[in-house]
């Protein structure tokens, strides 16, 4: 993500990287109000906007509608593109981590993305992927492919408690807050 959650890869309802000219077009040529453009970008774009069906990857993967397939294909394509940009900026990759909802829970999407990383030396292990292993790359892979579970709510809670604890000096009794 960049300045906001709109940048980067497409999400369920957010477009990911978008040509700024699109925004100008919507405002000037289509006469959309800024609030309507904001709602479009945050609520009706991404997988939902591309498919016209759903923002849920599980639903899109099981739907034979060509629009659902387009949304899934675009998602995989943009991740491959972004991985390539990051690899170029970093001079290569040591590891690629699949995490969060889709990364943790969709072996099919992991396989499709891993295919896009083959040019970097990533060697995908379909059996490890199917078995839910945390490492889904082969022993001969130059790039480790990993599946790492996340708990975003817990992280937010821990950071909030730490911030509140710092601001309060540990509380009136000197006790630290804990989750």
mmCIF file of C-alpha atoms in Angstrom:
data_model
loop_
_atom_site.group_PDB
_atom_site.id
_atom_site.type_symbol
_atom_site.label_atom_id
_atom_site.label_comp_id
_atom_site.label_asym_id
_atom_site.label_seq_id
_atom_site.Cartn_x
_atom_site.Cartn_y
_atom_site.Cartn_z
ATOM 1 C CA UNK A 1 0.000 0.000 0.000
ATOM 2 C CA UNK A 2 1.032 3.581 -0.489
ATOM 3 C CA UNK A 3 -0.348 6.798 0.994
ATOM 4 C CA UNK A 4 -3.711 5.049 1.359
ATOM 5 C CA UNK A 5 -5.050 1.531 1.056
ATOM 6 C CA UNK A 6 -6.014 2.270 -2.543
ATOM 7 C CA UNK A 7 -2.515 1.736 -3.944
ATOM 8 C CA UNK A 8 -0.739 -1.568 -4.489
ATOM 9 C CA UNK A 9 -2.500 -4.744 -5.547
ATOM 10 C CA UNK A 10 -6.258 -4.936 -6.095
ATOM 11 C CA UNK A 11 -8.273 -5.880 -3.052
ATOM 12 C CA UNK A 12 -11.879 -6.926 -2.578
ATOM 13 C CA UNK A 13 -13.311 -3.452 -3.118
ATOM 14 C CA UNK A 14 -10.242 -1.244 -3.762
ATOM 15 C CA UNK A 15 -8.613 -0.983 -7.201
ATOM 16 C CA UNK A 16 -4.936 -1.127 -6.343
ATOM 17 C CA UNK A 17 -2.584 0.848 -8.547
ATOM 18 C CA UNK A 18 -4.563 3.043 -10.907
ATOM 19 C CA UNK A 19 -3.640 5.584 -13.554
ATOM 20 C CA UNK A 20 -4.301 9.066 -12.069
ATOM 21 C CA UNK A 21 -5.828 10.009 -15.412
ATOM 22 C CA UNK A 22 -8.777 7.751 -14.585
ATOM 23 C CA UNK A 23 -9.627 10.015 -11.657
ATOM 24 C CA UNK A 24 -9.452 13.105 -13.840
ATOM 25 C CA UNK A 25 -11.672 11.405 -16.416
ATOM 26 C CA UNK A 26 -14.282 10.467 -13.805
ATOM 27 C CA UNK A 27 -14.338 14.009 -12.416
ATOM 28 C CA UNK A 28 -14.279 16.006 -15.647
ATOM 29 C CA UNK A 29 -15.708 13.788 -18.372
ATOM 30 C CA UNK A 30 -18.203 11.784 -16.337
ATOM 31 C CA UNK A 31 -19.064 14.673 -13.998
ATOM 32 C CA UNK A 32 -18.710 12.583 -10.856
ATOM 33 C CA UNK A 33 -18.511 14.395 -7.547
ATOM 34 C CA UNK A 34 -15.356 13.776 -5.472
ATOM 35 C CA UNK A 35 -17.386 11.929 -2.824
ATOM 36 C CA UNK A 36 -18.786 9.600 -5.506
ATOM 37 C CA UNK A 37 -15.275 8.923 -6.858
ATOM 38 C CA UNK A 38 -14.087 8.198 -3.302
ATOM 39 C CA UNK A 39 -16.960 5.735 -2.789
ATOM 40 C CA UNK A 40 -16.238 4.086 -6.140
ATOM 41 C CA UNK A 41 -12.549 3.651 -5.271
ATOM 42 C CA UNK A 42 -13.068 2.398 -1.719
ATOM 43 C CA UNK A 43 -16.300 0.405 -2.050
ATOM 44 C CA UNK A 44 -16.990 -0.611 -5.640
ATOM 45 C CA UNK A 45 -13.652 -1.300 -7.310
ATOM 46 C CA UNK A 46 -11.144 -4.137 -7.047
ATOM 47 C CA UNK A 47 -12.478 -7.671 -7.330
ATOM 48 C CA UNK A 48 -16.035 -6.447 -6.842
ATOM 49 C CA UNK A 49 -15.770 -3.819 -9.561
ATOM 50 C CA UNK A 50 -13.988 -6.055 -12.049
ATOM 51 C CA UNK A 51 -16.366 -8.956 -11.609
ATOM 52 C CA UNK A 52 -19.601 -7.134 -10.919
ATOM 53 C CA UNK A 53 -20.310 -10.184 -8.738
ATOM 54 C CA UNK A 54 -18.444 -10.188 -5.448
ATOM 55 C CA UNK A 55 -15.431 -8.970 -3.510
ATOM 56 C CA UNK A 56 -14.936 -12.466 -2.046
ATOM 57 C CA UNK A 57 -12.164 -14.447 -3.736
ATOM 58 C CA UNK A 58 -13.739 -17.765 -2.682
ATOM 59 C CA UNK A 59 -16.966 -16.875 -4.440
ATOM 60 C CA UNK A 60 -15.134 -15.670 -7.540
ATOM 61 C CA UNK A 61 -12.998 -18.815 -7.780
ATOM 62 C CA UNK A 62 -16.067 -21.037 -7.709
ATOM 63 C CA UNK A 63 -18.037 -18.948 -10.208
ATOM 64 C CA UNK A 64 -17.756 -19.889 -13.911
ATOM 65 C CA UNK A 65 -18.829 -16.403 -15.038
ATOM 66 C CA UNK A 66 -16.116 -14.877 -17.288
ATOM 67 C CA UNK A 67 -16.244 -11.671 -15.225
ATOM 68 C CA UNK A 68 -15.331 -13.630 -12.087
ATOM 69 C CA UNK A 69 -12.449 -15.274 -13.956
ATOM 70 C CA UNK A 70 -11.294 -11.848 -15.187
ATOM 71 C CA UNK A 71 -11.157 -10.506 -11.631
ATOM 72 C CA UNK A 72 -9.143 -13.514 -10.408
ATOM 73 C CA UNK A 73 -6.800 -13.355 -13.413
ATOM 74 C CA UNK A 74 -6.239 -9.627 -12.857
ATOM 75 C CA UNK A 75 -5.487 -10.195 -9.163
ATOM 76 C CA UNK A 76 -2.863 -12.862 -9.959
ATOM 77 C CA UNK A 77 -1.383 -10.772 -12.780
ATOM 78 C CA UNK A 78 -1.015 -7.668 -10.579
ATOM 79 C CA UNK A 79 0.670 -9.637 -7.799
ATOM 80 C CA UNK A 80 3.138 -11.073 -10.307
ATOM 81 C CA UNK A 81 3.775 -7.595 -11.687
ATOM 82 C CA UNK A 82 4.308 -6.095 -8.228
ATOM 83 C CA UNK A 83 6.575 -8.976 -7.192
ATOM 84 C CA UNK A 84 8.686 -8.299 -10.293
ATOM 85 C CA UNK A 85 8.939 -4.595 -9.464
ATOM 86 C CA UNK A 86 9.958 -5.362 -5.887
ATOM 87 C CA UNK A 87 12.486 -7.973 -7.022
ATOM 88 C CA UNK A 88 14.019 -5.407 -9.378
ATOM 89 C CA UNK A 89 14.176 -2.778 -6.637
ATOM 90 C CA UNK A 90 15.723 -5.235 -4.174
ATOM 91 C CA UNK A 91 18.075 -6.934 -6.639
ATOM 92 C CA UNK A 92 16.266 -10.262 -6.236
ATOM 93 C CA UNK A 93 14.200 -12.061 -3.635
ATOM 94 C CA UNK A 94 15.153 -14.394 -0.817
ATOM 95 C CA UNK A 95 11.555 -15.274 0.013
ATOM 96 C CA UNK A 96 7.979 -14.613 -1.006
ATOM 97 C CA UNK A 97 5.403 -14.814 1.778
ATOM 98 C CA UNK A 98 1.723 -15.631 1.289
ATOM 99 C CA UNK A 99 -0.351 -14.293 4.149
ATOM 100 C CA UNK A 100 -3.774 -12.962 5.161
ATOM 101 C CA UNK A 101 -7.089 -14.187 3.770
ATOM 102 C CA UNK A 102 -6.288 -15.212 0.209
ATOM 103 C CA UNK A 103 -2.604 -16.000 0.770
ATOM 104 C CA UNK A 104 -3.300 -18.242 3.743
ATOM 105 C CA UNK A 105 -6.434 -19.916 2.452
ATOM 106 C CA UNK A 106 -6.248 -20.387 -1.305
ATOM 107 C CA UNK A 107 -3.860 -23.074 -2.535
ATOM 108 C CA UNK A 108 -5.051 -22.389 -6.094
ATOM 109 C CA UNK A 109 -4.119 -18.696 -5.966
ATOM 110 C CA UNK A 110 -0.776 -19.537 -4.305
ATOM 111 C CA UNK A 111 -0.018 -21.974 -7.127
ATOM 112 C CA UNK A 112 -0.912 -19.435 -9.796
ATOM 113 C CA UNK A 113 1.225 -16.727 -8.187
ATOM 114 C CA UNK A 114 4.140 -19.114 -7.648
ATOM 115 C CA UNK A 115 4.014 -19.837 -11.387
ATOM 116 C CA UNK A 116 4.585 -16.122 -11.999
ATOM 117 C CA UNK A 117 7.680 -16.225 -9.740
ATOM 118 C CA UNK A 118 9.437 -19.064 -11.561
ATOM 119 C CA UNK A 119 11.615 -16.619 -13.524
ATOM 120 C CA UNK A 120 13.097 -15.512 -10.179
ATOM 121 C CA UNK A 121 14.151 -19.083 -9.382
ATOM 122 C CA UNK A 122 11.108 -19.978 -7.276
ATOM 123 C CA UNK A 123 10.385 -23.698 -7.495
ATOM 124 C CA UNK A 124 6.880 -24.485 -6.307
ATOM 125 C CA UNK A 125 6.047 -27.723 -4.456
ATOM 126 C CA UNK A 126 2.410 -28.569 -5.292
ATOM 127 C CA UNK A 127 2.241 -31.338 -2.683
ATOM 128 C CA UNK A 128 3.459 -29.077 0.140
ATOM 129 C CA UNK A 129 0.936 -26.471 -0.988
ATOM 130 C CA UNK A 130 -1.928 -28.971 -1.055
ATOM 131 C CA UNK A 131 -0.943 -30.291 2.394
ATOM 132 C CA UNK A 132 -1.001 -26.831 3.941
ATOM 133 C CA UNK A 133 2.718 -26.741 4.746
ATOM 134 C CA UNK A 134 4.272 -23.453 5.789
ATOM 135 C CA UNK A 135 7.033 -23.857 3.191
ATOM 136 C CA UNK A 136 5.618 -24.507 -0.266
ATOM 137 C CA UNK A 137 8.811 -24.285 -2.306
ATOM 138 C CA UNK A 138 10.991 -27.188 -3.308
ATOM 139 C CA UNK A 139 14.424 -27.875 -1.853
ATOM 140 C CA UNK A 140 15.997 -26.603 -5.100
ATOM 141 C CA UNK A 141 14.165 -23.261 -4.971
ATOM 142 C CA UNK A 142 16.278 -20.107 -5.012
ATOM 143 C CA UNK A 143 13.333 -18.204 -3.502
ATOM 144 C CA UNK A 144 11.611 -19.596 -0.419
ATOM 145 C CA UNK A 145 7.841 -19.658 -0.822
ATOM 146 C CA UNK A 146 6.209 -19.443 2.596
ATOM 147 C CA UNK A 147 2.677 -19.373 4.011
ATOM 148 C CA UNK A 148 2.555 -17.343 7.229
ATOM 149 C CA UNK A 149 -0.692 -16.962 9.180
ATOM 150 C CA UNK A 150 -1.621 -13.501 10.409
ATOM 151 C CA UNK A 151 -3.774 -12.184 13.196
ATOM 152 C CA UNK A 152 -4.291 -8.549 12.252
ATOM 153 C CA UNK A 153 -6.772 -7.892 15.041
ATOM 154 C CA UNK A 154 -4.304 -9.125 17.670
ATOM 155 C CA UNK A 155 -1.520 -6.962 16.227
ATOM 156 C CA UNK A 156 -3.761 -3.890 16.233
ATOM 157 C CA UNK A 157 -4.765 -4.600 19.834
ATOM 158 C CA UNK A 158 -1.140 -5.083 20.944
ATOM 159 C CA UNK A 159 -0.018 -1.863 19.269
ATOM 160 C CA UNK A 160 -2.962 0.039 20.745
ATOM 161 C CA UNK A 161 -2.193 -1.232 24.240
ATOM 162 C CA UNK A 162 1.493 -0.339 23.824
ATOM 163 C CA UNK A 163 0.626 3.175 22.656
ATOM 164 C CA UNK A 164 -1.886 3.736 25.460
ATOM 165 C CA UNK A 165 0.579 2.383 27.981
ATOM 166 C CA UNK A 166 3.316 4.750 26.734
ATOM 167 C CA UNK A 167 0.976 7.742 26.799
ATOM 168 C CA UNK A 168 -0.231 6.997 30.306
ATOM 169 C CA UNK A 169 3.207 6.248 31.677
ATOM 170 C CA UNK A 170 2.078 2.772 32.623
ATOM 171 C CA UNK A 171 -1.149 3.889 34.303
ATOM 172 C CA UNK A 172 -1.813 5.670 37.580
ATOM 173 C CA UNK A 173 -0.571 2.721 39.619
ATOM 174 C CA UNK A 174 2.481 2.113 37.414
ATOM 175 C CA UNK A 175 1.053 -1.146 36.054
ATOM 176 C CA UNK A 176 1.481 -1.899 32.367
ATOM 177 C CA UNK A 177 -1.511 -2.731 30.219
ATOM 178 C CA UNK A 178 -1.502 -6.169 28.607
ATOM 179 C CA UNK A 179 -3.533 -8.093 26.061
#
